XYZ file of C-alpha atoms in Angstrom:
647
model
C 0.000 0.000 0.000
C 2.996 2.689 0.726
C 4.440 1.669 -2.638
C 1.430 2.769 -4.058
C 2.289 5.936 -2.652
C 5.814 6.173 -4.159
C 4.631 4.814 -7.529
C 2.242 7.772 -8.161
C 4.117 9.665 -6.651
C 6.861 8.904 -8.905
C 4.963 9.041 -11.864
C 3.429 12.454 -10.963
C 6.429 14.456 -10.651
C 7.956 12.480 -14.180
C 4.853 13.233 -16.161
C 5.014 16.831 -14.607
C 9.086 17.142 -15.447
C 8.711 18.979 -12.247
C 8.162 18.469 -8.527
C 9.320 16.865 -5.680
C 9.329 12.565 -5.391
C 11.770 12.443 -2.119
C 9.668 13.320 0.226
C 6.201 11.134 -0.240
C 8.342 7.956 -1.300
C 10.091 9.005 2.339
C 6.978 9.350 4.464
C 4.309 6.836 2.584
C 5.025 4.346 5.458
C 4.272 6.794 8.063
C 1.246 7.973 5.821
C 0.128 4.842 5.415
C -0.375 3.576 9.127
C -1.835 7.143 9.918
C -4.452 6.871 7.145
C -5.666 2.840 7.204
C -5.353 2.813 11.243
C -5.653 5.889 12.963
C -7.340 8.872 10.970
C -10.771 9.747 10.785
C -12.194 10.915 7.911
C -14.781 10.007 5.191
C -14.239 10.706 1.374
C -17.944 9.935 1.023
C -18.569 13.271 2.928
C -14.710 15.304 3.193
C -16.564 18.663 4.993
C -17.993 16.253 7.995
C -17.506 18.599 10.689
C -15.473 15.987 13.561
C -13.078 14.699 11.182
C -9.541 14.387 11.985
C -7.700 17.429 10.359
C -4.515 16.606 8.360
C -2.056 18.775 7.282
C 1.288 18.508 5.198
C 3.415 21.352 6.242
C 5.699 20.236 4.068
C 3.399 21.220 1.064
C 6.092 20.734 -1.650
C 5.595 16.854 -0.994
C 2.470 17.211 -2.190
C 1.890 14.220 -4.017
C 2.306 12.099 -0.580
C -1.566 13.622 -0.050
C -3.126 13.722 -3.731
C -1.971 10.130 -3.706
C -3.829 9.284 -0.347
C -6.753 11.215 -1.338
C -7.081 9.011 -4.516
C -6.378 5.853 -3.073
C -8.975 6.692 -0.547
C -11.752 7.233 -3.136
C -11.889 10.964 -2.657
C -14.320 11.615 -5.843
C -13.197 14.795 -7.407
C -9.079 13.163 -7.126
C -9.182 10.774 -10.246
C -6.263 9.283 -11.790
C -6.731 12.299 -14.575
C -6.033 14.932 -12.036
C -2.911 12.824 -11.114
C -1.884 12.836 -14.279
C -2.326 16.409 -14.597
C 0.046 17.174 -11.887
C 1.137 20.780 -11.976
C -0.766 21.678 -14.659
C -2.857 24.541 -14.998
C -6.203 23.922 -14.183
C -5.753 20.808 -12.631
C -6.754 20.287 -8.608
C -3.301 18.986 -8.272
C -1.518 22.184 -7.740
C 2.703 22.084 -7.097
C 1.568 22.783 -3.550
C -1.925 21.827 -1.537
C -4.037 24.845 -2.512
C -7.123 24.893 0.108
C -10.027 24.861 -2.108
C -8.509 23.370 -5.301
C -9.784 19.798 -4.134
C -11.448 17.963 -1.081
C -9.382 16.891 1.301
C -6.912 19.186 1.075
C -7.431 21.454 4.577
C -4.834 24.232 3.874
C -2.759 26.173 1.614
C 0.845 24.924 2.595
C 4.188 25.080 0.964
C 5.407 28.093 3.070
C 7.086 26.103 5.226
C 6.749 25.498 8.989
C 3.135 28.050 8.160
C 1.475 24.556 8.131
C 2.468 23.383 11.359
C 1.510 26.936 12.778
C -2.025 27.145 11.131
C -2.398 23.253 12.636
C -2.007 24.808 16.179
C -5.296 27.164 15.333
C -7.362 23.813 13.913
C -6.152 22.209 17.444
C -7.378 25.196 19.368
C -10.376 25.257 17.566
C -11.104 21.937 18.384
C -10.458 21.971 22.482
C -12.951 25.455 22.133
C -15.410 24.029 20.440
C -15.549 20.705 22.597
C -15.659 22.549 25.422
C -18.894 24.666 24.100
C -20.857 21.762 22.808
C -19.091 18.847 24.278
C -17.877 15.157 23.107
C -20.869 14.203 21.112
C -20.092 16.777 18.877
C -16.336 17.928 18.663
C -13.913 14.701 19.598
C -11.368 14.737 17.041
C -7.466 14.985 16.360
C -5.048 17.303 14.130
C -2.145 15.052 12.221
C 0.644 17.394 11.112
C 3.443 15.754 8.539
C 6.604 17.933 8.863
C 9.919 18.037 7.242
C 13.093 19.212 8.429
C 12.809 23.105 6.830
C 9.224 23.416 8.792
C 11.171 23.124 11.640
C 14.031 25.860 10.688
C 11.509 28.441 9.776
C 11.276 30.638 12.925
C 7.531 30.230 13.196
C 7.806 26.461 13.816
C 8.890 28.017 17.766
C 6.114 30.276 18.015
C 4.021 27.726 16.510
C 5.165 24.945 19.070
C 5.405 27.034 22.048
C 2.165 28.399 21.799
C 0.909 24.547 21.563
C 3.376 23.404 24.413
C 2.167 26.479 26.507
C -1.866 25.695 25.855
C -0.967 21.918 26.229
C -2.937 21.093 22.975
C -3.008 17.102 23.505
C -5.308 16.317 20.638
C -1.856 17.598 17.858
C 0.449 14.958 16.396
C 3.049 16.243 14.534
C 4.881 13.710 12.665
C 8.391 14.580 12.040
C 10.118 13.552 8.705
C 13.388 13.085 9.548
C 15.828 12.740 6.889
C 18.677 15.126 7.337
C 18.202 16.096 3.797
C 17.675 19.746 2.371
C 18.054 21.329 -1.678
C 21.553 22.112 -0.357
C 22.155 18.630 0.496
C 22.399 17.405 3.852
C 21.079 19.120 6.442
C 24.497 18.962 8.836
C 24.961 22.088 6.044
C 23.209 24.722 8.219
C 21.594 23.313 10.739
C 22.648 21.225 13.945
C 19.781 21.537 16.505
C 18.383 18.792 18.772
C 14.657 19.026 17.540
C 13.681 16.157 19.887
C 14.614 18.475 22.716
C 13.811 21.754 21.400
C 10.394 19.999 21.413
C 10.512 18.549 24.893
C 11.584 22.141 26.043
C 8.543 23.380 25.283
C 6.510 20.962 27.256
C 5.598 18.355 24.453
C 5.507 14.771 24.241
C 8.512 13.312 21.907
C 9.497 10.586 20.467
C 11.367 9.151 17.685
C 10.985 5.466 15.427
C 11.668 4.753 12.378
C 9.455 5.724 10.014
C 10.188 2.527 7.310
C 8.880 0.495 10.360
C 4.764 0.357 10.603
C 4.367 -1.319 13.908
C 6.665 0.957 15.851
C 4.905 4.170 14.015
C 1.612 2.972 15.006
C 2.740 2.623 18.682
C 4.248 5.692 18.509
C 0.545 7.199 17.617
C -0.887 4.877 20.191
C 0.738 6.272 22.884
C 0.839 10.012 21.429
C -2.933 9.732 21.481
C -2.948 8.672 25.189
C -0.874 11.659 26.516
C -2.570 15.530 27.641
C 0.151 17.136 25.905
C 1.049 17.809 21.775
C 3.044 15.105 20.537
C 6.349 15.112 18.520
C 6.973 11.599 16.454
C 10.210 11.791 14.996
C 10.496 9.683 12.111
C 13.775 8.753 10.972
C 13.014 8.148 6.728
C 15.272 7.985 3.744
C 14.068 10.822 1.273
C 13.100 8.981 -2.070
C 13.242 5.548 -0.039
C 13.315 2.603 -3.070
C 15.559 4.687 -5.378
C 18.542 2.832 -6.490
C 20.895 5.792 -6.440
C 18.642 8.660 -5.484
C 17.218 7.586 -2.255
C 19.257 9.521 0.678
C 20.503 12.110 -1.316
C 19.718 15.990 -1.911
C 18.936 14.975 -5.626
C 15.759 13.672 -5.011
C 14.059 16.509 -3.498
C 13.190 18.617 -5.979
C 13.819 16.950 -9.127
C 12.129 14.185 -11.190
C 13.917 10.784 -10.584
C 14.487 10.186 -14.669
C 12.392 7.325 -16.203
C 16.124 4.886 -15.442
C 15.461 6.230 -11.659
C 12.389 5.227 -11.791
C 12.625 1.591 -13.434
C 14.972 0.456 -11.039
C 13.021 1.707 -7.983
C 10.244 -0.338 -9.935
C 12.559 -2.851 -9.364
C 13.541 -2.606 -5.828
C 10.205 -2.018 -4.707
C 8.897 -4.889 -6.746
C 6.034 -2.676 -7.774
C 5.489 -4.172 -11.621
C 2.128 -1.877 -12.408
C 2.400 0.579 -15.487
C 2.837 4.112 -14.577
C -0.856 5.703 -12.775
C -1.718 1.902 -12.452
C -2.741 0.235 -8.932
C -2.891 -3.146 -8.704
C -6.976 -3.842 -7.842
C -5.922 -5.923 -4.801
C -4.433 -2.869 -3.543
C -6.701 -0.244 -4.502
C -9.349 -2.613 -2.667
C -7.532 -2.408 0.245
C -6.867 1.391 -0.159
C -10.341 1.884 -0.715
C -11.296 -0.136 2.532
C -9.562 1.765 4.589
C -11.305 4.946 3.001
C -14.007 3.648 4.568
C -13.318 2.536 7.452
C -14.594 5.793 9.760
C -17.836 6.103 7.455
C -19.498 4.238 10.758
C -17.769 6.867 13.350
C -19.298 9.405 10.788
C -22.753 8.080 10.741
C -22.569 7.915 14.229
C -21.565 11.296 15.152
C -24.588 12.197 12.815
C -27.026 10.228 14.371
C -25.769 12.123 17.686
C -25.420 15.609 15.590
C -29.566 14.343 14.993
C -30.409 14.280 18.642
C -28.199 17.742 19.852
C -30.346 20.245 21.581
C -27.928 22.653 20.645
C -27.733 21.286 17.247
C -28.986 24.574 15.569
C -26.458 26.552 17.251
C -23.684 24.561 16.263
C -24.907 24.055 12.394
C -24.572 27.768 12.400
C -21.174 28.191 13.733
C -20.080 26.010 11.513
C -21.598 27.617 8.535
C -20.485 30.718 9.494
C -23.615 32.545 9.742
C -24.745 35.551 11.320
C -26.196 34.991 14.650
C -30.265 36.732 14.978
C -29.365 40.094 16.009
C -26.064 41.115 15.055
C -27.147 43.853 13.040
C -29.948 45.002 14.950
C -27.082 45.436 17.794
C -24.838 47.651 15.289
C -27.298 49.509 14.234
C -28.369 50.348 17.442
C -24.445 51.109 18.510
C -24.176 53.270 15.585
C -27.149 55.597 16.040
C -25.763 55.936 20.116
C -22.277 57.111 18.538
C -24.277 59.776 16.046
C -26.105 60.936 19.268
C -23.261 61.304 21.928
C -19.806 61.750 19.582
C -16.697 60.785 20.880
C -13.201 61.891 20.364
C -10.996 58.857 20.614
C -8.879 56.993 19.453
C -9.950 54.352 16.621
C -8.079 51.678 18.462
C -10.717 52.752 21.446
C -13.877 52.440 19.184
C -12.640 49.627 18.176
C -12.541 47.909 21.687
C -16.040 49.700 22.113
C -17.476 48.086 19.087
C -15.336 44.691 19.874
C -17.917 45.107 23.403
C -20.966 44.720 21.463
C -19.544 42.048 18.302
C -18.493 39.792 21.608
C -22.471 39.866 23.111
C -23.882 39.552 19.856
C -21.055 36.404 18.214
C -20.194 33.856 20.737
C -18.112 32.451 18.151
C -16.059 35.130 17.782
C -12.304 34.102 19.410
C -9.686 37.283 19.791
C -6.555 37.840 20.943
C -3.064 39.804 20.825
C 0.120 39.411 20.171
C 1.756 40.405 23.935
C -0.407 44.255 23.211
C -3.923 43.532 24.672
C -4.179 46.766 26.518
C -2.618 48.834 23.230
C -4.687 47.052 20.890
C -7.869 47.175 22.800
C -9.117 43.729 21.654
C -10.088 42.349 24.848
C -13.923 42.804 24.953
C -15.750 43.359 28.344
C -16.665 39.500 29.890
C -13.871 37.422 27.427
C -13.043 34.872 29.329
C -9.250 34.012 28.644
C -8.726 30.344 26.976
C -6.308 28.636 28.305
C -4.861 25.164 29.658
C -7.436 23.016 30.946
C -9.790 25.930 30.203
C -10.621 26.254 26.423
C -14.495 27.529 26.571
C -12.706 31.144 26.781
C -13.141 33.597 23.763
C -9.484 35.312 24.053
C -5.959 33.906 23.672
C -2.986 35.456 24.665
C -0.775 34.482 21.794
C 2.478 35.919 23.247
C 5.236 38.199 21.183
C 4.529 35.725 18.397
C 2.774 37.483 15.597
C 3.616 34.747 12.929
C 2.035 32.381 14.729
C -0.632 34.194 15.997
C -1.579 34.969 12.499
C -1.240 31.465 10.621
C -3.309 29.838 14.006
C -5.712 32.217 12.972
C -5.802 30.768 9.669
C -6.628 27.758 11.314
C -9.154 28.887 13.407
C -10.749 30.116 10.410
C -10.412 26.961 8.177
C -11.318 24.335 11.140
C -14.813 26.421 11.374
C -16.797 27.426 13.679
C -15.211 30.399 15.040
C -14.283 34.065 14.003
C -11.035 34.704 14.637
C -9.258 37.670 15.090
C -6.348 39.059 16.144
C -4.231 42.466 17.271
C -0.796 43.821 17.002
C 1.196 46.670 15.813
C 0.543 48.115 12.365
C 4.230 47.882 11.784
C 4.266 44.358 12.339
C 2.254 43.101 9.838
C 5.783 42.297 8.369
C 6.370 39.802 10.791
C 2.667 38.618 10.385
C 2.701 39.492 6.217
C 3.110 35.389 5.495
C 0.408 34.200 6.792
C -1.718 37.527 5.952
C -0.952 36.497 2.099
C -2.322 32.950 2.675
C -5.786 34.110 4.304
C -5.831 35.576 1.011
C -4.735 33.458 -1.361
C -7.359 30.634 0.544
C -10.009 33.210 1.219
C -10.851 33.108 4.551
C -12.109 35.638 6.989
C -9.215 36.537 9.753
C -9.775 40.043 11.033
C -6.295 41.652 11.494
C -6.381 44.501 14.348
C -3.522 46.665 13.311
C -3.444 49.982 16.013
C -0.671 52.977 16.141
C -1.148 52.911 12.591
C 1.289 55.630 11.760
C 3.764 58.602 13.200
C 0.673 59.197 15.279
C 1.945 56.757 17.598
C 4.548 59.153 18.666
C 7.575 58.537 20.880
C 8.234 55.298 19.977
C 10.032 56.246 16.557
C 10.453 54.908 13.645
C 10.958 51.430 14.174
C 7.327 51.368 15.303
C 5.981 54.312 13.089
C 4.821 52.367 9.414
C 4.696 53.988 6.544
C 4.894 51.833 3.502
C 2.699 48.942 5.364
C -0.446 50.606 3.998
C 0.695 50.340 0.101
C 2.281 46.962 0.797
C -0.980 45.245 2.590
C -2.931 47.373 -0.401
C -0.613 45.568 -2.679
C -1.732 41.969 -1.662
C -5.253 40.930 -3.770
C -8.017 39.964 -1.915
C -7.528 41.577 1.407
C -9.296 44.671 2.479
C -7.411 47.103 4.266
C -9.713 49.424 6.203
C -8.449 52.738 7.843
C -11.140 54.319 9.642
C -11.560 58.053 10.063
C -13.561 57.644 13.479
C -15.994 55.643 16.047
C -18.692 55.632 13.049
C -16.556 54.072 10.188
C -14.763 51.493 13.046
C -18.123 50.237 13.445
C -18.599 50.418 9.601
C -15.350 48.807 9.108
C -15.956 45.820 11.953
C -19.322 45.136 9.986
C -17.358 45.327 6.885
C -14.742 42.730 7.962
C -16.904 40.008 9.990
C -19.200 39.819 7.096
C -16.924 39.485 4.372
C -16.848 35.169 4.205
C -14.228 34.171 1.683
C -12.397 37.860 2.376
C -9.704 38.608 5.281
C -9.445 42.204 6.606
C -6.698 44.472 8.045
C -8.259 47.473 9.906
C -5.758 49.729 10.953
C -6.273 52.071 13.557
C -4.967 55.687 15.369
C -3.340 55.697 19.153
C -4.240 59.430 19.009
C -7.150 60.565 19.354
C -9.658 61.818 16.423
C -12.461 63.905 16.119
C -15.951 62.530 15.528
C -16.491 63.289 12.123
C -20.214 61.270 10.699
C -23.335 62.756 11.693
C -25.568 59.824 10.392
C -26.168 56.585 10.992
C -28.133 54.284 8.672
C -26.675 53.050 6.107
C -23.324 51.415 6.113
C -21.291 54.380 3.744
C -18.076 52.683 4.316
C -19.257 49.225 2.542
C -18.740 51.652 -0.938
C -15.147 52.098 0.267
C -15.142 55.891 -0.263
C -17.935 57.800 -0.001
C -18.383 62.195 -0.275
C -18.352 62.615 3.843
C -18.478 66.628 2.936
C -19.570 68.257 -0.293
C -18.154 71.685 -1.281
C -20.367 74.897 -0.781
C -21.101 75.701 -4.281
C -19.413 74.335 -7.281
C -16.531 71.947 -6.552
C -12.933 73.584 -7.218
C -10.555 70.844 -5.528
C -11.536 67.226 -3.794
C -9.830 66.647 -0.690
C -9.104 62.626 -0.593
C -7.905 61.200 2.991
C -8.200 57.958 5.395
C -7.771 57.481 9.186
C -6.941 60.387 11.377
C -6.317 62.471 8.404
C -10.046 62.745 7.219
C -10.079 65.140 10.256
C -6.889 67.567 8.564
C -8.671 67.116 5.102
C -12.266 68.621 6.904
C -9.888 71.429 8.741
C -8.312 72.184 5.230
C -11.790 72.421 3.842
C -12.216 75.193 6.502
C -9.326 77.165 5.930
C -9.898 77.017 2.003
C -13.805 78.147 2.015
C -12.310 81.280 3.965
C -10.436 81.925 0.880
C -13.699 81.204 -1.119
C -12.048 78.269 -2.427
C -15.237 75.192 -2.465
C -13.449 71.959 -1.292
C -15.238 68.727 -1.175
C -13.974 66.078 1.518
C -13.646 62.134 0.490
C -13.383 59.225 3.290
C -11.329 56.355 1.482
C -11.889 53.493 4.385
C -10.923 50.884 1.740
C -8.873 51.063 -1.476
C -10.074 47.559 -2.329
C -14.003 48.224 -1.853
C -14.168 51.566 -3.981
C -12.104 50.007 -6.866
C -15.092 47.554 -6.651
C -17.871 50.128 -7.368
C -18.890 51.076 -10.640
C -16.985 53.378 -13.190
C -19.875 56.128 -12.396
C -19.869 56.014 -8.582
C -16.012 56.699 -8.334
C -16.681 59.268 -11.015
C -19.548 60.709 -8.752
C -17.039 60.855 -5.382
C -13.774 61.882 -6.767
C -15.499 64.888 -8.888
C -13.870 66.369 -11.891
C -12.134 69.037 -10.161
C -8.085 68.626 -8.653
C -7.259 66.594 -6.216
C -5.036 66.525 -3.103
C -4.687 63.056 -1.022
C -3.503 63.341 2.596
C -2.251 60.029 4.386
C 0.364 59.877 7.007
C 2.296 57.285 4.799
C 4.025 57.155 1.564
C 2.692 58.174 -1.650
C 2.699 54.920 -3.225
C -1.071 53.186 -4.231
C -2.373 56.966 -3.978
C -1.766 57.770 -7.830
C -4.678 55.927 -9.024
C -7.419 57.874 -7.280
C -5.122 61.344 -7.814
C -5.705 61.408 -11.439
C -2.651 63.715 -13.464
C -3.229 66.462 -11.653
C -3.258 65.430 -8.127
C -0.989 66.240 -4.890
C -0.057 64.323 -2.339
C 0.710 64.754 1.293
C 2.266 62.477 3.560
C 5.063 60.464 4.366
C 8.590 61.599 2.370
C 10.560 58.464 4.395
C 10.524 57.179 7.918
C 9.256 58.844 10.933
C 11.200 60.285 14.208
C 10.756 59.561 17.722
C 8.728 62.642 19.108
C 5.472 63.834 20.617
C 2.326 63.005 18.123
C 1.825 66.568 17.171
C 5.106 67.593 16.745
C 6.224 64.827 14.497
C 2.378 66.215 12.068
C 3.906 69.254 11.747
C 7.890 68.878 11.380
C 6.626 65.958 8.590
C 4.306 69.132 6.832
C 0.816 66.725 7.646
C -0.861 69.315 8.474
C -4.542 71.305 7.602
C -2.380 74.322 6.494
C -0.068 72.140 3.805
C -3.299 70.198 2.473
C -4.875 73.667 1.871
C -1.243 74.733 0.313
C -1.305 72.213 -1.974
C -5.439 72.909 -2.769
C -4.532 76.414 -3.668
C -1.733 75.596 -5.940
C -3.671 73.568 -8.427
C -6.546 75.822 -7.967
């Protein structure tokens, strides 16, 4: 059965004259125990919601999973699509693409992102077992991981958040072959993984992976322990090659059809290439089936639930009954009784009534709770031994944090999201990019979005983040002007399904700006917040805390009897969605200035040929808020400046 494996596998990457065979010839033993003895899952029905979640971190092995999902009977993973390996079009991407076929839980390839976005599927699990309980969450997260996972930095956030939360129901088993594209690993790397592991309170141990018995005790007793589990496996990378196997030259390469004949050989697998013997197959396709009774009895229970309604909407991530009656209602208070503050502070105000309204929704915060104000009033903390909690305390770990969300969000059920530093989206950018690329909605809180932050300096003060998170397709970025559009925005983000959002937000305090409620006028992504007395001689185009300098400018101009209109642009993304005569209707034919506390870059587009810009010439300072506005020229005065030279 694990030559089946290595045949396809084989095959795939030949046919493709691309790929990488080492790898799934290396771990089909290990695959094969976990899938015909231990893993619970259905092909008959891939989205049943207390499956056993597997992930390959090490997504460039990918045929080690298209093969298993064939041999399993997964319908829409033929023998075609195997043959179509790489190939545009096909489901059989280079690397597991979530969505591409069933089966496949995650976008990997980045590697040691998998391993980290397993630690949010294992959370999700212990959270949602401890809301509705055995009969309905009772399942396990398998992680396959090679030896680069585990040299990518986020591999030790990722395993010392798991250690710390003492996730028992994660396996991670370790592919252990000393081999990298360099060659051996002894090249760059000489750490004891077994006790890095160990050191952060997991279970370890190591077998050798060309052995079935002693990987399926391993499991056995991994399973039995309250604490992750590390099984190292020691495997030969292309095991069954005649020359290959061991060696750095079957990682990323096809074997060569000689390669392959003598593996043939060795292995004494004597099938044509894409051919499984029917015996096998049979037996492959038996142990497809061999959970479809767990399955049909966790729906007979799933039948039965009184809280069976409540769960079936978790899980399809729908609105709970009076979510928007709730916003609305906050809304129309904040139009009533306007506050100056901070968006990071409506944000934790509208995080108050989201967390009432969505008991599904799970937060937390990169060591910066009390900055990021993402700790809603009554969050219970979830923690070891304690996972009902709706907030997690990720630690200085903003990798992590961000591919567990991904994970969160994949597993279902919950609505993650999460908070750090604007700034540090680069350390978080990775896994930002994959909740794109797979379409999921993560809510990024991003706070002391700019120089605004002050004394800190430039290490903390971002200016190209905007443009670069901008840059990155399918993710809105939302910079709200004040308490109104935060709400706006937070409505924006939780209801945008197959969309994740970054909504950055001011430490400094900003004036309240809207003076209606009712409809949402940020869901247009730019929207006229003040038209020009008289006939329009300039737009004034801003986000965030600079919508407030663009309506000061638009003061100090209409004392010169120059009429300025004043444009919100809370999202780049969702006003390039409108229709040609909308934007034409907002933006006005007259000049335009754009004011952003960041660099120019993104700003062009909406600024037409005649259009100024004000903002960010570099990196910031370290120096009070206000002072660093005006020594950087961000100011109502230099917005009016530029007004009245293209006017």
């Amino acid at each position: 059965m694990a030559n089946a494996i290595r045949a396809l596998s084989m095959d795939a990457v030949e046919a493709a004259k691309s790929g990488h065979p080492g790898m799934p010839m290396g771990m089909a033993d290990v695959a094969t125990v976990l899938f015909t003895r231990f893993l619970s899952y259905d092909p008959a029905d891939p989205a049943w919601p207390d499956r056993d979640r597997f992930v390959l971190s090490a997504g460039h092995g990918s045929m080690l999973l298209y093969s298993l999902l064939h041999l399993t009977g997964y319908a829409d993973m033929t023998m075609a699509e195997l043959r179509r390996f790489r190939q545009l079009g096909s489901r059989t991407a280079g690397h597991p693409e979530y969505g591409h076929a069933a089966g496949v839980e995650t976008t990997t390839g980045p590697l040691g992102q998998g391993l980290a976005t397993a630690v949010g599927m294992a959370i999700a699990e212990r959270h949602l077992n401890a809301t509705f309980g055995d009969g309905l969450v009772d399942h396990w997260t398998y992680v396959v991981a090679g030896d680069g996972c585990l040299m990518e930095g986020v591999s030790h956030e990722a395993i010392s958040l798991a250690g710390h939360l003492k996730l028992g129901r994660l396996i991670v088993l370790f592919d252990d072959n000393s081999i990298s594209i360099d060659g051996g690993t002894a090249l760059s790397v000489s750490d004891d993984q077994p006790a890095r592991f160990r050191a952060c309170g997991w279970d370890v141990q190591s077998v050798d992976g060309h052995d079935p018995e002693a990987v399926a005790a391993a499991i056995e007793r991994a399973r039995a322990t309250d604490t992750p589990s590390l099984i190292a496996c020691r495997t030969q990378i292309a095991y069954g090659a005649p020359t290959k196997a061991g060696t750095s030259g079957a990682h990323g390469s096809p074997l060569g059809a000689a390669e392959i004949a003598g593996a043939r050989e060795k292995l004494g697998w004597t099938a044509a290439p894409f051919e499984v013997p029917d015996d096998i197959l049979a037996a492959w396709r038996d142990a497809g089936r061999r959970a479809a009774a767990r399955a049909e009895a966790w729906r007979r229970r799933h039948a039965a639930a009184a809280d069976r309604a409540e769960f079936d909407r978790r899980i399809a991530g729908d609105a709970p009954a009076g979510l928007a009656a709730a916003l609305s209602e906050y809304k129309a208070a904040l139009i009533a009784a306007p506050p100056k503050v901070a968006t990071r502070q409506a944000s934790g105000s509208t995080l108050d009534v989201l967390a009432r309204a969505m008991p599904e929704l799970v937060g937390g915060s990169a060591d910066l709770t009390p900055s990021n104000n993402t700790k809603a009033k009554g969050q219970a903390v979830l923690q070891a031994g304690q996972y009902g909690g709706t907030y997690i305390h990720y630690g200085v770990r903003e990798h992590a944090m961000a591919a567990a969300m991904n994970g969160l969000a994949l597993h279902g059920g919950v609505v993650p999201y999460g908070g750090t530093f604007l700034v540090f989206t680069d350390y978080a950018r990775p896994a930002i990019r994959l909740s794109a690329l797979m379409g999921v909605r993560v809510v990024y809180v991003m706070t002391h979005d700019s120089i605004g932050l002050g004394e800190d300096g430039p290490t903390h003060q971002p200016v190209e983040h905007l443009a670069a998170l901008r840059s990155i397709p399918n993710l809105h970025v939302f910079r709200p002007a004040d308490a109104v559009e935060t709400a706006e925005c937070w409505e924006l983000a939780i209801a945008a399904r197959s969309t994740p959002s970054v909504i950055a937000l001011t430490r400094q305090g900003v004036p309240a700006l809207r003076q209606e409620a009712g409809a949402n006028r940020s869901a247009r992504g730019a929207y006229v917040l003040a038209e020009a007395d008289g006939p329009r001689r300039v737009t004034l185009l801003a986000t965030g805390s600079e919508v407030g300098l663009a309506m000061e400018a638009r003061r100090l101009l209409a004392g010169e009897g120059i009429a300025a209109a004043v444009v919100s642009m809370p999202s780049f993304e969702l006003f390039a969605a409108q229709d040609a005569a909308y934007r034409a209707e907002v933006l006005g034919s007259a000049p335009r200035v754009a004011v952003e506390a960041a660099v120019r870059f993104g700003w062009d587009r909406w600024l037409g040929e005649r259009g100024a810009f004000v903002g960010m010439p570099g990196f910031g300072a370290s120096a009070p808020s206000g002072d660093l506005y005006r020594h950087f020229g961000i100011t109502a005065e230099a917005v009016a400046a530029a007004a009245r030279d293209l006017v």
